[in-house]
Amino acid sequence: VWENPRFPATSVFDVSVGADVTDTVRMQLTVFNLTNTNFAGENGLFQGAFIDQIGRRYLLSAGVKF
């Protein structure tokens, strides 16, 4: 395993919770980077490195069955 000496290993936690509001509607809340940790990573495009400077993010979604 290769380790980058400039950026130490970091754990990043995401959490998601959802519930059925009615028989046809479901709501879900997702929190990305729960601990608000800055970290370095790879974006997968030409192996370009990035540092997450956005921090914690939220996503609220709704799904409808019909």
PDB file of N, CA and C in Angstrom:
ATOM      1  N   VAL A   1       0.851  -1.181   0.000  1.00  0.00           N
ATOM      2  CA  VAL A   1       0.000   0.000   0.000  1.00  0.00           C
ATOM      3  C   VAL A   1       0.885   1.228   0.000  1.00  0.00           C
ATOM      4  N   TRP A   2       0.638   2.105  -0.945  1.00  0.00           N
ATOM      5  CA  TRP A   2       1.408   3.340  -1.047  1.00  0.00           C
ATOM      6  C   TRP A   2       0.747   4.415  -0.200  1.00  0.00           C
ATOM      7  N   GLU A   3       1.555   5.127   0.570  1.00  0.00           N
ATOM      8  CA  GLU A   3       1.041   6.226   1.391  1.00  0.00           C
ATOM      9  C   GLU A   3       1.700   7.518   0.950  1.00  0.00           C
ATOM     10  N   ASN A   4       0.927   8.562   0.842  1.00  0.00           N
ATOM     11  CA  ASN A   4       1.436   9.873   0.481  1.00  0.00           C
ATOM     12  C   ASN A   4       1.975  10.541   1.743  1.00  0.00           C
ATOM     13  N   PRO A   5       3.250  10.879   1.791  1.00  0.00           N
ATOM     14  CA  PRO A   5       3.807  11.465   3.013  1.00  0.00           C
ATOM     15  C   PRO A   5       3.272  12.863   3.325  1.00  0.00           C
ATOM     16  N   ARG A   6       2.723  13.553   2.323  1.00  0.00           N
ATOM     17  CA  ARG A   6       2.197  14.903   2.569  1.00  0.00           C
ATOM     18  C   ARG A   6       0.806  14.888   3.188  1.00  0.00           C
ATOM     19  N   PHE A   7       0.048  13.813   2.952  1.00  0.00           N
ATOM     20  CA  PHE A   7      -1.320  13.733   3.434  1.00  0.00           C
ATOM     21  C   PHE A   7      -1.499  12.462   4.251  1.00  0.00           C
ATOM     22  N   PRO A   8      -1.697  12.573   5.558  1.00  0.00           N
ATOM     23  CA  PRO A   8      -1.852  11.366   6.383  1.00  0.00           C
ATOM     24  C   PRO A   8      -3.182  10.658   6.091  1.00  0.00           C
ATOM     25  N   ALA A   9      -3.258   9.404   6.494  1.00  0.00           N
ATOM     26  CA  ALA A   9      -4.491   8.629   6.325  1.00  0.00           C
ATOM     27  C   ALA A   9      -5.619   9.268   7.135  1.00  0.00           C
ATOM     28  N   THR A  10      -6.794   9.288   6.559  1.00  0.00           N
ATOM     29  CA  THR A  10      -7.945   9.918   7.192  1.00  0.00           C
ATOM     30  C   THR A  10      -9.185   9.064   6.951  1.00  0.00           C
ATOM     31  N   SER A  11     -10.042   8.963   7.941  1.00  0.00           N
ATOM     32  CA  SER A  11     -11.326   8.290   7.769  1.00  0.00           C
ATOM     33  C   SER A  11     -12.409   9.337   7.557  1.00  0.00           C
ATOM     34  N   VAL A  12     -13.244   9.107   6.566  1.00  0.00           N
ATOM     35  CA  VAL A  12     -14.343  10.022   6.258  1.00  0.00           C
ATOM     36  C   VAL A  12     -15.629   9.223   6.380  1.00  0.00           C
ATOM     37  N   PHE A  13     -16.604   9.768   7.097  1.00  0.00           N
ATOM     38  CA  PHE A  13     -17.857   9.060   7.354  1.00  0.00           C
ATOM     39  C   PHE A  13     -19.023   9.779   6.696  1.00  0.00           C
ATOM     40  N   ASP A  14     -19.867   9.009   6.018  1.00  0.00           N
ATOM     41  CA  ASP A  14     -21.116   9.494   5.441  1.00  0.00           C
ATOM     42  C   ASP A  14     -22.254   8.739   6.125  1.00  0.00           C
ATOM     43  N   VAL A  15     -23.390   9.391   6.259  1.00  0.00           N
ATOM     44  CA  VAL A  15     -24.537   8.735   6.883  1.00  0.00           C
ATOM     45  C   VAL A  15     -25.798   9.104   6.096  1.00  0.00           C
ATOM     46  N   SER A  16     -26.725   8.153   6.036  1.00  0.00           N
ATOM     47  CA  SER A  16     -27.961   8.377   5.309  1.00  0.00           C
ATOM     48  C   SER A  16     -29.116   7.759   6.090  1.00  0.00           C
ATOM     49  N   VAL A  17     -30.232   8.464   6.142  1.00  0.00           N
ATOM     50  CA  VAL A  17     -31.416   7.953   6.808  1.00  0.00           C
ATOM     51  C   VAL A  17     -32.629   8.301   5.939  1.00  0.00           C
ATOM     52  N   GLY A  18     -33.539   7.358   5.830  1.00  0.00           N
ATOM     53  CA  GLY A  18     -34.719   7.576   5.008  1.00  0.00           C
ATOM     54  C   GLY A  18     -35.950   6.983   5.651  1.00  0.00           C
ATOM     55  N   ALA A  19     -37.086   7.467   5.220  1.00  0.00           N
ATOM     56  CA  ALA A  19     -38.347   6.971   5.771  1.00  0.00           C
ATOM     57  C   ALA A  19     -39.449   7.118   4.723  1.00  0.00           C
ATOM     58  N   ASP A  20     -40.382   6.189   4.774  1.00  0.00           N
ATOM     59  CA  ASP A  20     -41.570   6.289   3.930  1.00  0.00           C
ATOM     60  C   ASP A  20     -42.545   7.253   4.583  1.00  0.00           C
ATOM     61  N   VAL A  21     -42.850   8.345   3.879  1.00  0.00           N
ATOM     62  CA  VAL A  21     -43.796   9.344   4.392  1.00  0.00           C
ATOM     63  C   VAL A  21     -45.223   8.858   4.168  1.00  0.00           C
ATOM     64  N   THR A  22     -45.474   8.347   2.991  1.00  0.00           N
ATOM     65  CA  THR A  22     -46.760   7.724   2.662  1.00  0.00           C
ATOM     66  C   THR A  22     -46.444   6.431   1.906  1.00  0.00           C
ATOM     67  N   ASP A  23     -47.466   5.786   1.388  1.00  0.00           N
ATOM     68  CA  ASP A  23     -47.248   4.561   0.612  1.00  0.00           C
ATOM     69  C   ASP A  23     -46.488   4.834  -0.680  1.00  0.00           C
ATOM     70  N   THR A  24     -46.542   6.059  -1.176  1.00  0.00           N
ATOM     71  CA  THR A  24     -45.910   6.375  -2.460  1.00  0.00           C
ATOM     72  C   THR A  24     -44.764   7.376  -2.366  1.00  0.00           C
ATOM     73  N   VAL A  25     -44.512   7.962  -1.209  1.00  0.00           N
ATOM     74  CA  VAL A  25     -43.466   8.992  -1.070  1.00  0.00           C
ATOM     75  C   VAL A  25     -42.442   8.556  -0.026  1.00  0.00           C
ATOM     76  N   ARG A  26     -41.182   8.659  -0.400  1.00  0.00           N
ATOM     77  CA  ARG A  26     -40.075   8.348   0.512  1.00  0.00           C
ATOM     78  C   ARG A  26     -39.141   9.549   0.558  1.00  0.00           C
ATOM     79  N   MET A  27     -38.753   9.962   1.775  1.00  0.00           N
ATOM     80  CA  MET A  27     -37.804  11.060   1.978  1.00  0.00           C
ATOM     81  C   MET A  27     -36.501  10.470   2.509  1.00  0.00           C
ATOM     82  N   GLN A  28     -35.377  11.074   2.098  1.00  0.00           N
ATOM     83  CA  GLN A  28     -34.071  10.594   2.553  1.00  0.00           C
ATOM     84  C   GLN A  28     -33.147  11.780   2.772  1.00  0.00           C
ATOM     85  N   LEU A  29     -32.401  11.756   3.873  1.00  0.00           N
ATOM     86  CA  LEU A  29     -31.397  12.773   4.188  1.00  0.00           C
ATOM     87  C   LEU A  29     -30.041  12.089   4.236  1.00  0.00           C
ATOM     88  N   THR A  30     -29.083  12.630   3.494  1.00  0.00           N
ATOM     89  CA  THR A  30     -27.727  12.108   3.476  1.00  0.00           C
ATOM     90  C   THR A  30     -26.780  13.219   3.905  1.00  0.00           C
ATOM     91  N   VAL A  31     -25.851  12.888   4.786  1.00  0.00           N
ATOM     92  CA  VAL A  31     -24.807  13.820   5.207  1.00  0.00           C
ATOM     93  C   VAL A  31     -23.476  13.227   4.762  1.00  0.00           C
ATOM     94  N   PHE A  32     -22.761  13.963   3.923  1.00  0.00           N
ATOM     95  CA  PHE A  32     -21.443  13.547   3.460  1.00  0.00           C
ATOM     96  C   PHE A  32     -20.384  14.221   4.326  1.00  0.00           C
ATOM     97  N   ASN A  33     -19.316  13.506   4.657  1.00  0.00           N
ATOM     98  CA  ASN A  33     -18.229  14.028   5.480  1.00  0.00           C
ATOM     99  C   ASN A  33     -18.774  14.483   6.835  1.00  0.00           C
ATOM    100  N   LEU A  34     -19.392  13.571   7.529  1.00  0.00           N
ATOM    101  CA  LEU A  34     -20.080  13.847   8.794  1.00  0.00           C
ATOM    102  C   LEU A  34     -19.203  14.567   9.813  1.00  0.00           C
ATOM    103  N   THR A  35     -17.935  14.203   9.897  1.00  0.00           N
ATOM    104  CA  THR A  35     -17.040  14.796  10.893  1.00  0.00           C
ATOM    105  C   THR A  35     -16.370  16.071  10.394  1.00  0.00           C
ATOM    106  N   ASN A  36     -16.717  16.506   9.174  1.00  0.00           N
ATOM    107  CA  ASN A  36     -16.205  17.751   8.602  1.00  0.00           C
ATOM    108  C   ASN A  36     -14.675  17.753   8.544  1.00  0.00           C
ATOM    109  N   THR A  37     -14.107  16.659   8.037  1.00  0.00           N
ATOM    110  CA  THR A  37     -12.665  16.481   7.958  1.00  0.00           C
ATOM    111  C   THR A  37     -12.151  16.903   6.589  1.00  0.00           C
ATOM    112  N   ASN A  38     -11.088  17.699   6.550  1.00  0.00           N
ATOM    113  CA  ASN A  38     -10.420  17.992   5.284  1.00  0.00           C
ATOM    114  C   ASN A  38      -9.562  16.797   4.925  1.00  0.00           C
ATOM    115  N   PHE A  39      -9.609  16.379   3.671  1.00  0.00           N
ATOM    116  CA  PHE A  39      -8.838  15.206   3.267  1.00  0.00           C
ATOM    117  C   PHE A  39      -8.384  15.356   1.826  1.00  0.00           C
ATOM    118  N   ALA A  40      -7.345  14.629   1.488  1.00  0.00           N
ATOM    119  CA  ALA A  40      -6.842  14.580   0.121  1.00  0.00           C
ATOM    120  C   ALA A  40      -7.315  13.293  -0.516  1.00  0.00           C
ATOM    121  N   GLY A  41      -7.547  13.330  -1.812  1.00  0.00           N
ATOM    122  CA  GLY A  41      -8.003  12.137  -2.490  1.00  0.00           C
ATOM    123  C   GLY A  41      -7.689  12.178  -3.967  1.00  0.00           C
ATOM    124  N   GLU A  42      -8.192  11.210  -4.682  1.00  0.00           N
ATOM    125  CA  GLU A  42      -8.020  11.128  -6.127  1.00  0.00           C
ATOM    126  C   GLU A  42      -9.378  11.306  -6.775  1.00  0.00           C
ATOM    127  N   ASN A  43      -9.416  12.105  -7.853  1.00  0.00           N
ATOM    128  CA  ASN A  43     -10.699  12.299  -8.527  1.00  0.00           C
ATOM    129  C   ASN A  43     -10.933  11.302  -9.643  1.00  0.00           C
ATOM    130  N   GLY A  44      -9.939  10.449  -9.945  1.00  0.00           N
ATOM    131  CA  GLY A  44     -10.118   9.406 -10.941  1.00  0.00           C
ATOM    132  C   GLY A  44      -9.895   9.849 -12.372  1.00  0.00           C
ATOM    133  N   LEU A  45      -9.854  11.143 -12.639  1.00  0.00           N
ATOM    134  CA  LEU A  45      -9.627  11.650 -13.978  1.00  0.00           C
ATOM    135  C   LEU A  45      -8.149  12.010 -14.109  1.00  0.00           C
ATOM    136  N   PHE A  46      -7.407  11.225 -14.815  1.00  0.00           N
ATOM    137  CA  PHE A  46      -5.957  11.405 -14.970  1.00  0.00           C
ATOM    138  C   PHE A  46      -5.251  11.358 -13.630  1.00  0.00           C
ATOM    139  N   GLN A  47      -5.861  10.718 -12.642  1.00  0.00           N
ATOM    140  CA  GLN A  47      -5.281  10.575 -11.303  1.00  0.00           C
ATOM    141  C   GLN A  47      -4.895  11.920 -10.694  1.00  0.00           C
ATOM    142  N   GLY A  48      -5.695  12.917 -10.917  1.00  0.00           N
ATOM    143  CA  GLY A  48      -5.436  14.235 -10.343  1.00  0.00           C
ATOM    144  C   GLY A  48      -5.807  14.268  -8.873  1.00  0.00           C
ATOM    145  N   ALA A  49      -4.935  14.808  -8.049  1.00  0.00           N
ATOM    146  CA  ALA A  49      -5.183  14.881  -6.612  1.00  0.00           C
ATOM    147  C   ALA A  49      -6.032  16.110  -6.296  1.00  0.00           C
ATOM    148  N   PHE A  50      -6.822  16.029  -5.248  1.00  0.00           N
ATOM    149  CA  PHE A  50      -7.608  17.164  -4.785  1.00  0.00           C
ATOM    150  C   PHE A  50      -7.637  17.151  -3.266  1.00  0.00           C
ATOM    151  N   ILE A  51      -7.935  18.286  -2.696  1.00  0.00           N
ATOM    152  CA  ILE A  51      -8.157  18.388  -1.253  1.00  0.00           C
ATOM    153  C   ILE A  51      -9.589  18.868  -1.061  1.00  0.00           C
ATOM    154  N   ASP A  52     -10.358  18.105  -0.292  1.00  0.00           N
ATOM    155  CA  ASP A  52     -11.757  18.460  -0.047  1.00  0.00           C
ATOM    156  C   ASP A  52     -11.806  19.697   0.835  1.00  0.00           C
ATOM    157  N   GLN A  53     -12.171  20.826   0.251  1.00  0.00           N
ATOM    158  CA  GLN A  53     -12.267  22.064   1.013  1.00  0.00           C
ATOM    159  C   GLN A  53     -13.717  22.463   1.256  1.00  0.00           C
ATOM    160  N   ILE A  54     -14.641  21.674   0.750  1.00  0.00           N
ATOM    161  CA  ILE A  54     -16.056  21.983   0.941  1.00  0.00           C
ATOM    162  C   ILE A  54     -16.493  21.571   2.341  1.00  0.00           C
ATOM    163  N   GLY A  55     -15.995  20.449   2.819  1.00  0.00           N
ATOM    164  CA  GLY A  55     -16.377  19.975   4.151  1.00  0.00           C
ATOM    165  C   GLY A  55     -17.693  19.231   4.124  1.00  0.00           C
ATOM    166  N   ARG A  56     -18.458  19.385   5.188  1.00  0.00           N
ATOM    167  CA  ARG A  56     -19.723  18.658   5.338  1.00  0.00           C
ATOM    168  C   ARG A  56     -20.740  19.155   4.307  1.00  0.00           C
ATOM    169  N   ARG A  57     -21.471  18.190   3.712  1.00  0.00           N
ATOM    170  CA  ARG A  57     -22.505  18.521   2.733  1.00  0.00           C
ATOM    171  C   ARG A  57     -23.767  17.735   3.063  1.00  0.00           C
ATOM    172  N   TYR A  58     -24.903  18.279   2.669  1.00  0.00           N
ATOM    173  CA  TYR A  58     -26.198  17.657   2.936  1.00  0.00           C
ATOM    174  C   TYR A  58     -26.940  17.428   1.628  1.00  0.00           C
ATOM    175  N   LEU A  59     -27.713  16.345   1.603  1.00  0.00           N
ATOM    176  CA  LEU A  59     -28.556  16.072   0.444  1.00  0.00           C
ATOM    177  C   LEU A  59     -29.905  15.581   0.967  1.00  0.00           C
ATOM    178  N   LEU A  60     -30.960  16.285   0.611  1.00  0.00           N
ATOM    179  CA  LEU A  60     -32.320  15.879   0.959  1.00  0.00           C
ATOM    180  C   LEU A  60     -33.004  15.480  -0.342  1.00  0.00           C
ATOM    181  N   SER A  61     -33.524  14.257  -0.383  1.00  0.00           N
ATOM    182  CA  SER A  61     -34.147  13.777  -1.604  1.00  0.00           C
ATOM    183  C   SER A  61     -35.509  13.167  -1.300  1.00  0.00           C
ATOM    184  N   ALA A  62     -36.323  13.149  -2.332  1.00  0.00           N
ATOM    185  CA  ALA A  62     -37.662  12.555  -2.233  1.00  0.00           C
ATOM    186  C   ALA A  62     -37.856  11.641  -3.428  1.00  0.00           C
ATOM    187  N   GLY A  63     -38.474  10.507  -3.178  1.00  0.00           N
ATOM    188  CA  GLY A  63     -38.793   9.572  -4.243  1.00  0.00           C
ATOM    189  C   GLY A  63     -40.297   9.322  -4.249  1.00  0.00           C
ATOM    190  N   VAL A  64     -40.837   9.195  -5.457  1.00  0.00           N
ATOM    191  CA  VAL A  64     -42.271   8.975  -5.601  1.00  0.00           C
ATOM    192  C   VAL A  64     -42.505   7.731  -6.451  1.00  0.00           C
ATOM    193  N   LYS A  65     -43.363   6.841  -5.988  1.00  0.00           N
ATOM    194  CA  LYS A  65     -43.768   5.661  -6.761  1.00  0.00           C
ATOM    195  C   LYS A  65     -45.124   5.926  -7.383  1.00  0.00           C
ATOM    196  N   PHE A  66     -45.230   5.592  -8.661  1.00  0.00           N
ATOM    197  CA  PHE A  66     -46.540   5.734  -9.311  1.00  0.00           C
ATOM    198  C   PHE A  66     -46.694   4.706 -10.388  1.00  0.00           C
TER     199      PHE A  66
END
